[in-house]
CSV table of C-alpha atoms and ligand atoms in Angstrom, one decimal:
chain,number,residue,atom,x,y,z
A,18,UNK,CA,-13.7,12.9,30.9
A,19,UNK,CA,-11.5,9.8,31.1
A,20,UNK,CA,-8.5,9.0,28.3
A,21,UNK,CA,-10.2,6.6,26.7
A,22,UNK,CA,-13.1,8.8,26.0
A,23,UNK,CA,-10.8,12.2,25.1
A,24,UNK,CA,-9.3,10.0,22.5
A,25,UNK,CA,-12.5,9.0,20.8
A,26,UNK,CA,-13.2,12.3,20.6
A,27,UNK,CA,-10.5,13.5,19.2
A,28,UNK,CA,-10.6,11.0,16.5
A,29,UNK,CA,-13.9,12.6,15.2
A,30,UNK,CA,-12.7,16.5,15.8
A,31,UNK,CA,-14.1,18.6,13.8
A,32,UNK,CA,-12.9,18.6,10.1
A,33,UNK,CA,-11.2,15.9,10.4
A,34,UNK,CA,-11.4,11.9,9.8
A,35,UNK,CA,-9.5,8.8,9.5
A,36,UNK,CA,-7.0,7.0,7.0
A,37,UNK,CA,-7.4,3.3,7.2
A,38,UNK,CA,-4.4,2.2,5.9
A,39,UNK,CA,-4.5,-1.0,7.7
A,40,UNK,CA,-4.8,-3.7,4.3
A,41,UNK,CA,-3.7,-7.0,5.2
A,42,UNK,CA,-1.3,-9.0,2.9
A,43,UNK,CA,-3.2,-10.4,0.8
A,44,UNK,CA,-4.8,-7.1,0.5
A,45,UNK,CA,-2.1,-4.5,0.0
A,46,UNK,CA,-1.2,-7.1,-2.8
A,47,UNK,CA,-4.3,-7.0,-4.6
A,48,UNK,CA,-4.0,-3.2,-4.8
A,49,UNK,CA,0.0,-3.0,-5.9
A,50,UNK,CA,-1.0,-5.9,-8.7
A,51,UNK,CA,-3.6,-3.4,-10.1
A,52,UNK,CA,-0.3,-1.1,-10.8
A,53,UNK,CA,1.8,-3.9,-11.5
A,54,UNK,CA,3.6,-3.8,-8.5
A,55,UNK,CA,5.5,-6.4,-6.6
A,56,UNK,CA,4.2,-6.4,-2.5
A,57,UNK,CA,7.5,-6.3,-0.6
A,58,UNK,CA,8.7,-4.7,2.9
A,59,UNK,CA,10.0,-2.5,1.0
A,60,UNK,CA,7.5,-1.4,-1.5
A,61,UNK,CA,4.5,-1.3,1.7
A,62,UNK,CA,7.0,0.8,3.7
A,63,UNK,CA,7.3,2.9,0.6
A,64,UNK,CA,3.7,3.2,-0.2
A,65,UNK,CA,2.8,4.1,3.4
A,66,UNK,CA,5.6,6.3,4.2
A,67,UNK,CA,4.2,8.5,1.0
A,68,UNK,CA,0.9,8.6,2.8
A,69,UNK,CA,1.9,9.5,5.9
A,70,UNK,CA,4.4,12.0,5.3
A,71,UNK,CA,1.8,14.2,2.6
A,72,UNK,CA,2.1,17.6,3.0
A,73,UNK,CA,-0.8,19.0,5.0
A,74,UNK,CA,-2.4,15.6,6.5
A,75,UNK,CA,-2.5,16.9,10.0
A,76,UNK,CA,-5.0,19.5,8.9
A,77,UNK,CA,-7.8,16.9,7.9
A,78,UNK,CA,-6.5,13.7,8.8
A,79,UNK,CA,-6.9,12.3,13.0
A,80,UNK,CA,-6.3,9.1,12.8
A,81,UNK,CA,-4.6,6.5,11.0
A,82,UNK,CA,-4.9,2.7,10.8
A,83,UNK,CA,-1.5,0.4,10.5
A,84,UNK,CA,-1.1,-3.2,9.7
A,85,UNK,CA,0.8,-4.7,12.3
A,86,UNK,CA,4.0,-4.7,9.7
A,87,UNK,CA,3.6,-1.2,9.1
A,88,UNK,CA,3.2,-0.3,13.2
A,89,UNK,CA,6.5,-1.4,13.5
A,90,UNK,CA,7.7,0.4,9.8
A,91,UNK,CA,9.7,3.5,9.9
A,92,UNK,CA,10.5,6.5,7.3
A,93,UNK,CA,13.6,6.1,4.6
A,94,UNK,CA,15.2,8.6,7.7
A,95,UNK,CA,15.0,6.2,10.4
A,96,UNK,CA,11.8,8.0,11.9
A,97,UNK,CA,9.5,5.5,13.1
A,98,UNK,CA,5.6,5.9,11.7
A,99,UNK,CA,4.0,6.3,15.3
A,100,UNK,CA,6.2,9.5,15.8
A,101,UNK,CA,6.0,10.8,12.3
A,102,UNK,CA,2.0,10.8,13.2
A,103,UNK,CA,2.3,11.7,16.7
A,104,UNK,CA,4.2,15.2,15.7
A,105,UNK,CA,1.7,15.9,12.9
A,106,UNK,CA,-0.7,15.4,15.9
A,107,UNK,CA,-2.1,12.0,14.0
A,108,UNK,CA,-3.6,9.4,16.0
A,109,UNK,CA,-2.1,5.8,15.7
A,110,UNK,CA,-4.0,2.8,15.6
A,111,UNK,CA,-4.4,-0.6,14.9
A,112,UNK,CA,-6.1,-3.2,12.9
A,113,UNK,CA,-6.1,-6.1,15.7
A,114,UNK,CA,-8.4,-8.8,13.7
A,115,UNK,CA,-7.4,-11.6,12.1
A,116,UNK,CA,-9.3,-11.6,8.7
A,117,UNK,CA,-13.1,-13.6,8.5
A,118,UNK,CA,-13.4,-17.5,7.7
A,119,UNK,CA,-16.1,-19.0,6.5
A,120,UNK,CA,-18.8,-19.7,9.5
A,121,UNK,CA,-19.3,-23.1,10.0
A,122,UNK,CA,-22.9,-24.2,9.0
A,123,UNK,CA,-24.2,-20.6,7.2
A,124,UNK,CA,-23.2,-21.0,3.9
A,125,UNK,CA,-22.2,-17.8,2.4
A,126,UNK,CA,-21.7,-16.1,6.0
A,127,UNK,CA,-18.6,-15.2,7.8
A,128,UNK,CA,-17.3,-15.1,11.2
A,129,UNK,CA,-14.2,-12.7,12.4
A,130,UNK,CA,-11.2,-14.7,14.1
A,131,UNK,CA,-8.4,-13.1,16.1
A,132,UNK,CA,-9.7,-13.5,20.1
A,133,UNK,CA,-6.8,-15.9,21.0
A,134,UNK,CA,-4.1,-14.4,22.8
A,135,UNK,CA,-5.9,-10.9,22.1
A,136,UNK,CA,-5.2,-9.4,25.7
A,137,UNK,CA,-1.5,-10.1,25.3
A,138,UNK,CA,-1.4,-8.4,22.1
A,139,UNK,CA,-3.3,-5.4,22.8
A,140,UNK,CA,-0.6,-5.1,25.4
A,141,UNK,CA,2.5,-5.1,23.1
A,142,UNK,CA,0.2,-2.6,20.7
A,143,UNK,CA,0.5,-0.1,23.9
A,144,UNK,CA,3.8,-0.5,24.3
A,145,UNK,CA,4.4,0.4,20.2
A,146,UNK,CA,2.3,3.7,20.7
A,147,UNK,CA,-1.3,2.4,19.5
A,148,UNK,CA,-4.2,4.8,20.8
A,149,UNK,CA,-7.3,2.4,19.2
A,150,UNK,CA,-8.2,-0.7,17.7
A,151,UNK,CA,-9.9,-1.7,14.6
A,152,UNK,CA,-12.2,-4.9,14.3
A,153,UNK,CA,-13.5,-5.3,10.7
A,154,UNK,CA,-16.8,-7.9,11.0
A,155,UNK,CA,-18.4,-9.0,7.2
A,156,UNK,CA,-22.1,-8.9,7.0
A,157,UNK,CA,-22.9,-10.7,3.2
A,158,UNK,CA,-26.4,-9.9,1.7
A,159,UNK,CA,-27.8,-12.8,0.0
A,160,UNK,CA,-30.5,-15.3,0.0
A,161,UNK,CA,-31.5,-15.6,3.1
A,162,UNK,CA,-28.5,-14.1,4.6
A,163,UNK,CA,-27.5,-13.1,6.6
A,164,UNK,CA,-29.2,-14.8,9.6
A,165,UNK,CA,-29.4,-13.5,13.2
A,166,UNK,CA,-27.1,-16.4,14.4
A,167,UNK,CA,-24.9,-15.3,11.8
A,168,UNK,CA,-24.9,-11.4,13.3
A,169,UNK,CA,-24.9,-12.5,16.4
A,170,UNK,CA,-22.1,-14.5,16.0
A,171,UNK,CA,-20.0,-11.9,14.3
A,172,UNK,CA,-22.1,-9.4,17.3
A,173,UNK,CA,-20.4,-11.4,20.1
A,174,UNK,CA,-16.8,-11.2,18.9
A,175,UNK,CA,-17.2,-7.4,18.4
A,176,UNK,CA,-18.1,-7.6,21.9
A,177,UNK,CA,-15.3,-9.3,23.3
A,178,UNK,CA,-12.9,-7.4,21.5
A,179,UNK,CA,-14.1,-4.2,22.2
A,180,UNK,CA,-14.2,-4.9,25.6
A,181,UNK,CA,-10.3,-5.9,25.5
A,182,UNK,CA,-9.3,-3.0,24.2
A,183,UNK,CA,-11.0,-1.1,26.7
A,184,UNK,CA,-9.5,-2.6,29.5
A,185,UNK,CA,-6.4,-2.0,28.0
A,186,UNK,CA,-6.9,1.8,27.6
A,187,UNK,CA,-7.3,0.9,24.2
A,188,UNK,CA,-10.5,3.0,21.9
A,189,UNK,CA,-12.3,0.0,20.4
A,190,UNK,CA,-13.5,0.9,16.6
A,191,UNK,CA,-16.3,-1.6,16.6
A,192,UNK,CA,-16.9,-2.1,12.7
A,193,UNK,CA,-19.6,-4.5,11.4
A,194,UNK,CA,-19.3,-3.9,7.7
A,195,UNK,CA,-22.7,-5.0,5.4
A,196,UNK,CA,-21.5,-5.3,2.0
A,197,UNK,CA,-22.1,-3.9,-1.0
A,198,UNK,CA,-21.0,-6.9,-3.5
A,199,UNK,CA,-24.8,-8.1,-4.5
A,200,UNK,CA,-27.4,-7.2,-6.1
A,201,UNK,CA,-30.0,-6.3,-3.3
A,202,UNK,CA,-31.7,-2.4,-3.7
A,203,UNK,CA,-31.6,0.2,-0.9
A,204,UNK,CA,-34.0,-1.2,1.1
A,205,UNK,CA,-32.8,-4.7,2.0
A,206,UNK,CA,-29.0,-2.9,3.0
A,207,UNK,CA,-31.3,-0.9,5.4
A,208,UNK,CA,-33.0,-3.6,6.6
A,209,UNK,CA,-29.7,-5.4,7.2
A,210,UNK,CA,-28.0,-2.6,8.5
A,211,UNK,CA,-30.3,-1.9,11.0
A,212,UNK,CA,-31.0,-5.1,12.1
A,213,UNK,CA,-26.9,-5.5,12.6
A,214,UNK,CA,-26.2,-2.7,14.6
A,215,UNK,CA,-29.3,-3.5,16.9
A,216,UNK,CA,-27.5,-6.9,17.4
A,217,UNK,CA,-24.4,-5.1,17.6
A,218,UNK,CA,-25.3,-2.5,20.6
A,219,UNK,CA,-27.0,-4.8,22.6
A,220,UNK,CA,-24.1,-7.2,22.7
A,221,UNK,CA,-21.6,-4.5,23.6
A,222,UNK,CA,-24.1,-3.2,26.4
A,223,UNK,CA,-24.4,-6.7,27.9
A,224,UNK,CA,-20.5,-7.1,27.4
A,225,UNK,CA,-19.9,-3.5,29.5
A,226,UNK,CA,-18.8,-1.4,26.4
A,227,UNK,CA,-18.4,1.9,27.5
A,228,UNK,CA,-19.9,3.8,24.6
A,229,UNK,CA,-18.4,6.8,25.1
A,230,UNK,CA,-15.1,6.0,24.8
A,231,UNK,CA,-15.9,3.7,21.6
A,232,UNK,CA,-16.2,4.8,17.8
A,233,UNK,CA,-18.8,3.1,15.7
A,234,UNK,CA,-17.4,2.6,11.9
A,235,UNK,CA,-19.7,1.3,9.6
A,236,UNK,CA,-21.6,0.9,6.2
A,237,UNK,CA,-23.3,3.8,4.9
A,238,UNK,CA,-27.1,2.5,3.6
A,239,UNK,CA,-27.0,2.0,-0.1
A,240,UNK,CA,-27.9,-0.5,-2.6
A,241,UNK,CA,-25.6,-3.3,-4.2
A,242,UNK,CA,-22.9,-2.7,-6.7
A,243,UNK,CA,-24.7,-5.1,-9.1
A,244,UNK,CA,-29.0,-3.3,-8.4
A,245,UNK,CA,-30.1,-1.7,-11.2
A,246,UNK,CA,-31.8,1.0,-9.3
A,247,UNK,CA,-28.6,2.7,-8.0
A,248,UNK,CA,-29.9,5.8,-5.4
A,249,UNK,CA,-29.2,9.4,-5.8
A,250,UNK,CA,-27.0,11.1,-3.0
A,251,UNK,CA,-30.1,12.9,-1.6
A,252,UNK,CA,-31.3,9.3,-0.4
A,253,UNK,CA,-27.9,7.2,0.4
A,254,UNK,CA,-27.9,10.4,3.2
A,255,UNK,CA,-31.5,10.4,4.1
A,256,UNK,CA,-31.8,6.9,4.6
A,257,UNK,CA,-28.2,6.3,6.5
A,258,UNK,CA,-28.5,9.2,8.8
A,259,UNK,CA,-32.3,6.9,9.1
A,260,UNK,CA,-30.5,4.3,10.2
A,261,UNK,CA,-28.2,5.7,12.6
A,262,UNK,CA,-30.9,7.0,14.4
A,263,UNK,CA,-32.8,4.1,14.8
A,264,UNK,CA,-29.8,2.0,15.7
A,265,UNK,CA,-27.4,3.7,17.3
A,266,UNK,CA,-27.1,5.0,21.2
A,267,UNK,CA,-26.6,8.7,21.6
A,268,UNK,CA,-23.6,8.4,24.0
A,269,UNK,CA,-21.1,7.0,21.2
A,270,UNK,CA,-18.4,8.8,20.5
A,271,UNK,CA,-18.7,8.9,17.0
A,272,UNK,CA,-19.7,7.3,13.8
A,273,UNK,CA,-17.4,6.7,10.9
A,274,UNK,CA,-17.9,5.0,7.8
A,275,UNK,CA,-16.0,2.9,5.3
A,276,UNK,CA,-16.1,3.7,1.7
A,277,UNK,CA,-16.9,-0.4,0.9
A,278,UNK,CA,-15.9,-0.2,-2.7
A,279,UNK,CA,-18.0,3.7,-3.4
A,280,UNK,CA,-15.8,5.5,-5.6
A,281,UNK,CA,-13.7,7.9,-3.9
A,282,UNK,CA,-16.2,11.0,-5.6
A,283,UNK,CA,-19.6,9.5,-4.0
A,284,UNK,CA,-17.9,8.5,-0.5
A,285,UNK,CA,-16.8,12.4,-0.3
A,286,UNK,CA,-20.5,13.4,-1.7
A,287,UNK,CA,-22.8,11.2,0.4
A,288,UNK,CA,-21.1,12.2,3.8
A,289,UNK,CA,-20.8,15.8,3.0
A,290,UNK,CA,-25.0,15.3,2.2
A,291,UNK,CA,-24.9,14.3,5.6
A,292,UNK,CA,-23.1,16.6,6.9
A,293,UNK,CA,-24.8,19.4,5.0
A,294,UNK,CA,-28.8,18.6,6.2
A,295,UNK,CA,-28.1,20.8,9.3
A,296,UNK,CA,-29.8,18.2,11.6
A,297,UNK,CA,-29.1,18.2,15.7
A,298,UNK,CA,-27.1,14.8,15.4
A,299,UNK,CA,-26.1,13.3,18.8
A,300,UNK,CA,-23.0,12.0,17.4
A,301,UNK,CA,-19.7,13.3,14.9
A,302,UNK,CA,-20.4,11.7,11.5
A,303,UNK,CA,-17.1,11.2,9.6
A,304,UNK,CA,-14.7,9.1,7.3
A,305,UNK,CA,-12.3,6.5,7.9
A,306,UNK,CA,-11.9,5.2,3.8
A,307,UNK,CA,-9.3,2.7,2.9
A,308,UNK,CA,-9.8,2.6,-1.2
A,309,UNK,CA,-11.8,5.8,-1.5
A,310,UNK,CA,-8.8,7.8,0.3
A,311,UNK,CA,-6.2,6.1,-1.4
A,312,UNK,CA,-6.9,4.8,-4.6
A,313,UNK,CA,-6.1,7.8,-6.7
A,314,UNK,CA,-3.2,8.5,-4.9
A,315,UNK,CA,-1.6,4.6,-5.6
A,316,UNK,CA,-2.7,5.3,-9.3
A,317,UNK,CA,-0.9,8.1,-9.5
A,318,UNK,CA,2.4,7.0,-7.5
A,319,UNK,CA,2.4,3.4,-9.3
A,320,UNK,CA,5.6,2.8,-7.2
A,321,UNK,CA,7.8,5.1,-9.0
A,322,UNK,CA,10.2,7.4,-7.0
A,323,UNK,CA,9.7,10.3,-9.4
A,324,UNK,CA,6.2,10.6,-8.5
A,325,UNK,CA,6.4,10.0,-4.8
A,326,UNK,CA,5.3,14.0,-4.5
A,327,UNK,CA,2.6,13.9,-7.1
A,328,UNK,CA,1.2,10.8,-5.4
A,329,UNK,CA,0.9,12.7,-2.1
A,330,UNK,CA,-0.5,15.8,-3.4
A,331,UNK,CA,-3.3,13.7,-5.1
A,332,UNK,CA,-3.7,12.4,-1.6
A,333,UNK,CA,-4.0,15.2,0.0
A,334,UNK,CA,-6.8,16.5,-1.8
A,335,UNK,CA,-9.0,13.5,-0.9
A,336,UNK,CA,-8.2,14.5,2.7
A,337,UNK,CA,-8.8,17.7,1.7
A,338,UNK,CA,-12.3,17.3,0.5
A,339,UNK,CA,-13.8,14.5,3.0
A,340,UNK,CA,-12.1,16.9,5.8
A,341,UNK,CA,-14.5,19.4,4.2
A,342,UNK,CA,-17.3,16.9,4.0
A,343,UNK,CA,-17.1,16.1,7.8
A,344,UNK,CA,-18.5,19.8,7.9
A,345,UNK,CA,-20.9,19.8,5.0
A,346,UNK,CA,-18.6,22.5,3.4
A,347,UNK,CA,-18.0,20.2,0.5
A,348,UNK,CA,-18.9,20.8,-3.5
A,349,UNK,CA,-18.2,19.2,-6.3
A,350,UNK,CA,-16.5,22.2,-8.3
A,351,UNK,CA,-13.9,21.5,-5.8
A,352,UNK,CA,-12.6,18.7,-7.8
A,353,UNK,CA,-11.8,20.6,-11.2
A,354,UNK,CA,-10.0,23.7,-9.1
A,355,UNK,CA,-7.5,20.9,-8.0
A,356,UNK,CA,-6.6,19.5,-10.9
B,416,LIG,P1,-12.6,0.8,2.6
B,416,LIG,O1,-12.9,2.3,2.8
B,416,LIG,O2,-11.7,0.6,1.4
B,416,LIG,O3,-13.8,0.0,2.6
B,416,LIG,O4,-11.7,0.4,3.8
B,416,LIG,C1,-12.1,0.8,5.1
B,416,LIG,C2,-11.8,-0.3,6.0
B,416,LIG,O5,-11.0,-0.1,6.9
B,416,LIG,C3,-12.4,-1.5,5.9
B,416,LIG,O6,-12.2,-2.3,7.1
């Protein structure tokens, strides 16, 4: 088995899953302003240093995520975060896009940036300790979005990116996200979904992607914040695991998804459902949440020193339970005994 292809596999061991705790500026800004915090060096280095230092996150947690900033960050002690994770047996990657624009011509559609000078990068990532990549492409549902030039566009860059990373030694996390803002029901995300990571697989065939050593992360299939006909776990499962079947090769790695605004509660539910069918799946399925592992946890720290430890416990639990999920070992009871 090569490198590239024992890492990938060990970013989907068993019981465990990823942190993505990768939020751009303007991102990790919009979370501190919900708890009336100022973004900072300081305050990010803070925030992450809590995550990554909670008791117990080696037992459930395989990977994490960084910002570029927070690659470079290090622990109140002088520990930098790639060795912190590295003792606790933690993964480090990288978010190595550049954020989506506006694509020119599809109103309402978007195109990920961030190819220039991507090679040279991806070197100096090696150099800081980076084991994988992240490459976040936005798939909107609308009115006639979005349109196969539109995938295809988003398709292509995947492609190029994942093949970078490969050549670097780097394990591309190929991520084509299909939103959850609108109003569309269960059946058009599927439709999308499907349609996007057909797109997306032949374009990293024809670009040379070796699957094996590649981890899919994407949407799990469910209807739009704003439907009224919201679907009961049972079928968010059924008609993922649907999905992935029809869509994905065998030979990846592993398949993660991204909580897309779910509440931390239904991400943890829906993947454990998955988890729990008993079906002969060819790949891993597992977690690699942003908001859904960390949003309690930032609620409950809101910055202050004195609940740096309460903040981490809280976020230890969510690993707790999606670690548990990745297994199908996850109920709901859980929940109250931790509180
Ligand atoms: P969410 O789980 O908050 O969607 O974030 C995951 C992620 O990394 C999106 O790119």
């Amino acid at each position: 088995m090569s490198e590239l292809e024992k890492i990938a596999k060990a970013m989907v061991a068993n019981g465990k899953g990823i942190l993505a705790a990768d939020e751009s500026f303007p991102s990790i800004k919009k979370r501190f302003d919900s708890i009336g915090i100022e973004s900072t060096e300081e305050t990010r280095r803070t925030y992450r240093e809590m995550l990554l230092t909670a008791p117990g996150m080696g037992e459930y947690i395989s990977g994490v995520i960084f910002f570029d900033e927070t690659l470079r960050q290090s622990t109140a002690k002088g520990e930098r975060f790639v060795d912190v994770l590295n003792r606790a047996g933690i993964i480090p990657g990288i978010k190595v896009d550049t954020g989506s624009k506006p694509l020119a011509g599809f109103p309402g559609e978007e195109v990920t940036e961030g190819l220039d000078g991507l090679r040279a990068r991806l070197q100096e990532y090696v150099k800081l300790g980076a084991k994988f990549c992240k490459w976040r492409a936005v798939i909107n549902i609308g009115s006639g979005i979005p349109t196969p030039a539109g995938i295809d566009a988003n398709a292509h860059a995947l492609g190029r990116y994942a093949a970078l990373c490969q050549e670097q030694g780097l394990v591309p996390m190929v991520e084509p996200e299909v939103m959850m803002e609108s109003d569309h029901n269960i059946d058009r995300c599927y439709d999308v979904t499907v349609d996007t990571l057909l797109r997306v697989f032949r374009e990293l065939a024809e670009q040379r992607v070796n699957f094996e050593g590649m981890i899919l992360k994407t949407n799990m299939v469910v209807p739009g914040k704003k439907c009224a006909d919201q679907a009961n776990v049972q079928k968010v499962a059924e008609m993922t695991i649907h999905a992935l079947r029809t869509a994905v090769p065998a030979t990846v790695a592993g398949i993660v998804f991204l909580s897309g605004g779910q509440k931390p509660e239904p991400s943890t539910a829906h993947l454990n459902a998955m988890n729990a069918m008993g079906l002969q799946l060819p790949w891993p399925l597992s977690f690699s949440y942003g908001r859904a592992l960390q949003d309690s946890a930032l609620k409950t720290w809101r910055g202050k020193a004195e609940s740096f430890a309460a903040g981490q416990k809280v976020f230890s639990h969510r690993a707790k339970m999606n670690g548990l999920a990745t297994l199908g070992k996850y109920r709901d009871e859980m929940e109250k005994e931790a509180a």
